[in-house]
mmCIF file of C-alpha atoms in Angstrom:
data_model
loop_
_atom_site.group_PDB
_atom_site.id
_atom_site.type_symbol
_atom_site.label_atom_id
_atom_site.label_comp_id
_atom_site.label_asym_id
_atom_site.label_seq_id
_atom_site.Cartn_x
_atom_site.Cartn_y
_atom_site.Cartn_z
ATOM 1 C CA MET A 1 14.398 19.760 10.977
ATOM 2 C CA ALA A 2 12.380 20.316 14.094
ATOM 3 C CA LYS A 3 13.264 18.361 17.167
ATOM 4 C CA ARG A 4 10.929 15.850 18.725
ATOM 5 C CA ILE A 5 10.912 15.861 22.613
ATOM 6 C CA LEU A 6 9.418 13.015 24.544
ATOM 7 C CA VAL A 7 7.812 14.097 27.821
ATOM 8 C CA PRO A 8 6.538 11.146 29.783
ATOM 9 C CA VAL A 9 3.709 12.309 31.991
ATOM 10 C CA ASP A 10 1.569 11.275 35.030
ATOM 11 C CA SER A 11 -0.567 13.273 37.264
ATOM 12 C CA SER A 12 2.391 14.501 39.561
ATOM 13 C CA ASP A 13 3.623 18.079 39.946
ATOM 14 C CA GLN A 14 6.962 16.845 38.541
ATOM 15 C CA ALA A 15 5.373 15.768 35.337
ATOM 16 C CA THR A 16 3.657 19.191 34.950
ATOM 17 C CA ALA A 17 7.063 20.911 35.646
ATOM 18 C CA ALA A 18 8.704 18.710 32.882
ATOM 19 C CA CYS A 19 6.067 19.841 30.495
ATOM 20 C CA GLU A 20 6.546 23.513 31.394
ATOM 21 C CA PHE A 21 10.324 23.090 31.038
ATOM 22 C CA ALA A 22 10.071 21.455 27.763
ATOM 23 C CA ALA A 23 7.662 24.117 26.503
ATOM 24 C CA GLU A 24 10.042 26.875 27.675
ATOM 25 C CA GLU A 25 13.292 25.260 26.365
ATOM 26 C CA TYR A 26 11.897 23.836 23.166
ATOM 27 C CA PRO A 27 9.023 26.049 21.939
ATOM 28 C CA GLU A 28 9.810 25.116 18.213
ATOM 29 C CA ALA A 29 9.917 21.382 18.793
ATOM 30 C CA THR A 30 7.135 18.745 18.640
ATOM 31 C CA LEU A 31 6.403 17.779 22.112
ATOM 32 C CA VAL A 32 5.291 14.199 22.369
ATOM 33 C CA LEU A 33 3.326 13.731 25.518
ATOM 34 C CA VAL A 34 3.278 9.983 26.539
ATOM 35 C CA HIS A 35 1.356 8.506 29.445
ATOM 36 C CA VAL A 36 1.968 4.897 30.388
ATOM 37 C CA ILE A 37 -0.686 2.770 31.828
ATOM 38 C CA ASN A 38 1.005 0.285 34.069
ATOM 39 C CA PRO A 39 -0.981 -3.048 34.332
ATOM 40 C CA ALA A 40 0.887 -3.783 37.574
ATOM 41 C CA GLU A 41 -1.128 -1.078 39.150
ATOM 42 C CA ALA A 42 -4.298 -3.001 38.730
ATOM 43 C CA GLY A 43 -3.276 -5.196 41.669
ATOM 44 C CA TYR A 44 -3.487 -8.817 42.386
ATOM 45 C CA SER A 45 -6.849 -9.261 44.007
ATOM 46 C CA ALA A 46 -9.435 -11.821 43.116
ATOM 47 C CA GLU A 47 -11.310 -9.193 41.209
ATOM 48 C CA ALA A 48 -8.356 -8.351 39.105
ATOM 49 C CA SER A 49 -8.536 -11.639 37.285
ATOM 50 C CA ILE A 50 -12.157 -11.116 36.328
ATOM 51 C CA PRO A 51 -12.257 -9.865 32.656
ATOM 52 C CA SER A 52 -14.987 -7.377 33.205
ATOM 53 C CA PHE A 53 -12.940 -5.837 36.173
ATOM 54 C CA SER A 54 -9.800 -5.788 34.066
ATOM 55 C CA GLU A 55 -11.680 -4.049 31.252
ATOM 56 C CA GLU A 56 -13.351 -1.585 33.632
ATOM 57 C CA TRP A 57 -9.978 -0.777 35.264
ATOM 58 C CA TYR A 58 -8.338 -0.256 31.950
ATOM 59 C CA ASN A 59 -11.169 2.083 30.766
ATOM 60 C CA GLN A 60 -10.862 4.159 33.902
ATOM 61 C CA GLN A 61 -7.258 4.502 33.340
ATOM 62 C CA GLU A 62 -7.565 5.407 29.750
ATOM 63 C CA ALA A 63 -10.193 8.090 30.599
ATOM 64 C CA ALA A 64 -7.872 9.672 33.290
ATOM 65 C CA ALA A 65 -5.018 9.560 30.839
ATOM 66 C CA THR A 66 -7.020 11.368 28.204
ATOM 67 C CA GLU A 67 -8.096 13.971 30.683
ATOM 68 C CA LEU A 68 -4.482 14.384 31.883
ATOM 69 C CA LEU A 69 -3.335 14.689 28.262
ATOM 70 C CA ASP A 70 -5.911 17.291 27.609
ATOM 71 C CA GLU A 71 -4.726 19.435 30.600
ATOM 72 C CA LEU A 72 -1.049 19.144 29.796
ATOM 73 C CA GLU A 73 -1.574 19.800 26.111
ATOM 74 C CA ALA A 74 -3.383 23.050 26.945
ATOM 75 C CA THR A 75 -0.436 23.974 29.402
ATOM 76 C CA VAL A 76 2.225 23.556 26.628
ATOM 77 C CA THR A 77 0.085 25.264 23.850
ATOM 78 C CA ASP A 78 -0.710 28.162 26.102
ATOM 79 C CA ALA A 79 3.122 28.449 26.583
ATOM 80 C CA GLY A 80 3.509 28.769 22.677
ATOM 81 C CA VAL A 81 4.188 25.347 21.590
ATOM 82 C CA GLU A 82 2.459 24.681 18.263
ATOM 83 C CA SER A 83 3.142 20.969 17.592
ATOM 84 C CA VAL A 84 1.941 18.392 20.248
ATOM 85 C CA GLU A 85 1.433 14.707 19.861
ATOM 86 C CA ARG A 86 -0.348 12.556 22.583
ATOM 87 C CA VAL A 87 0.273 8.960 23.216
ATOM 88 C CA ILE A 88 -1.143 6.358 25.603
ATOM 89 C CA GLU A 89 0.796 3.185 25.953
ATOM 90 C CA VAL A 90 0.435 0.147 28.270
ATOM 91 C CA GLY A 91 3.357 -1.556 29.858
ATOM 92 C CA ARG A 92 6.199 -1.113 32.280
ATOM 93 C CA PRO A 93 6.941 2.634 32.259
ATOM 94 C CA THR A 94 10.627 2.395 31.942
ATOM 95 C CA LYS A 95 10.541 0.051 29.016
ATOM 96 C CA VAL A 96 7.834 1.887 27.172
ATOM 97 C CA ILE A 97 9.676 5.325 27.596
ATOM 98 C CA VAL A 98 12.971 3.956 26.437
ATOM 99 C CA ASP A 99 11.533 1.782 23.489
ATOM 100 C CA TYR A 100 9.257 4.653 22.327
ATOM 101 C CA ALA A 101 12.230 6.889 22.252
ATOM 102 C CA ALA A 102 14.249 4.574 20.171
ATOM 103 C CA ASP A 103 11.353 3.539 17.790
ATOM 104 C CA HIS A 104 9.852 7.000 17.043
ATOM 105 C CA ASP A 105 12.699 9.373 16.139
ATOM 106 C CA ILE A 106 12.914 11.078 19.431
ATOM 107 C CA ASP A 107 15.731 13.670 19.912
ATOM 108 C CA GLN A 108 15.471 14.310 23.603
ATOM 109 C CA ILE A 109 13.483 13.035 26.685
ATOM 110 C CA VAL A 110 12.461 15.573 29.381
ATOM 111 C CA MET A 111 10.850 13.977 32.436
ATOM 112 C CA GLY A 112 10.036 14.719 36.109
ATOM 113 C CA SER A 113 11.716 13.162 39.008
ATOM 114 C CA HIS A 114 9.540 12.064 42.006
ATOM 115 C CA GLY A 115 12.595 12.647 44.235
ATOM 116 C CA ARG A 116 12.465 9.393 46.012
ATOM 117 C CA SER A 117 15.238 9.006 48.443
ATOM 118 C CA GLY A 118 16.531 6.378 50.919
ATOM 119 C CA MET A 119 14.747 2.973 51.180
ATOM 120 C CA SER A 120 11.858 3.753 48.829
ATOM 121 C CA ARG A 121 14.336 4.503 46.010
ATOM 122 C CA ILE A 122 16.396 1.283 46.790
ATOM 123 C CA LEU A 123 13.192 -0.860 46.896
ATOM 124 C CA LEU A 124 11.147 0.816 44.160
ATOM 125 C CA GLY A 125 13.861 2.211 41.878
ATOM 126 C CA SER A 126 13.495 5.352 40.017
ATOM 127 C CA VAL A 127 11.884 5.561 36.583
ATOM 128 C CA ALA A 128 13.934 8.639 35.798
ATOM 129 C CA GLU A 129 17.189 6.948 36.813
ATOM 130 C CA ILE A 130 16.516 3.736 34.768
ATOM 131 C CA VAL A 131 15.469 5.874 31.770
ATOM 132 C CA VAL A 132 18.713 7.856 32.057
ATOM 133 C CA ARG A 133 20.805 4.640 32.098
ATOM 134 C CA ARG A 134 18.981 3.027 29.279
ATOM 135 C CA ALA A 135 17.863 5.638 26.808
ATOM 136 C CA SER A 136 19.764 6.063 23.548
ATOM 137 C CA VAL A 137 18.995 9.768 23.471
ATOM 138 C CA PRO A 138 19.763 12.604 26.065
ATOM 139 C CA VAL A 139 17.484 12.758 29.071
ATOM 140 C CA THR A 140 16.858 15.940 31.113
ATOM 141 C CA VAL A 141 15.349 15.254 34.500
ATOM 142 C CA VAL A 142 13.268 18.167 36.005
ATOM 143 C CA ARG A 143 12.887 18.371 39.732
#
């Protein structure tokens, strides 16, 4: 049975590196590219509470995610991967990634590390670190 590899993606170089690594290491697998739209990034301004602003913000995020997934799908298919799934989810990235892996028969997670260190890592945490701690499947972190 073919493996299903979850690759959480954003617009970072690390996410691209994770896609390239997954394509190289698992060319026969189905790569599931997931982008998480985090509502917390909409901010807490007065405009954020206006429904039309929220909808406009979400539509912009969804369009950007679709474009990103187009680019990354091309990257992995050019590398020889034949089976790619694309997913856009909304929520807190760590929770979405861990829950998606548990609920969708994922065998492995391959993700990039943003390489935070020092105070920013302490204050912001690391999505990769939290996923490593909470995921029920193996996680490979690509730097």
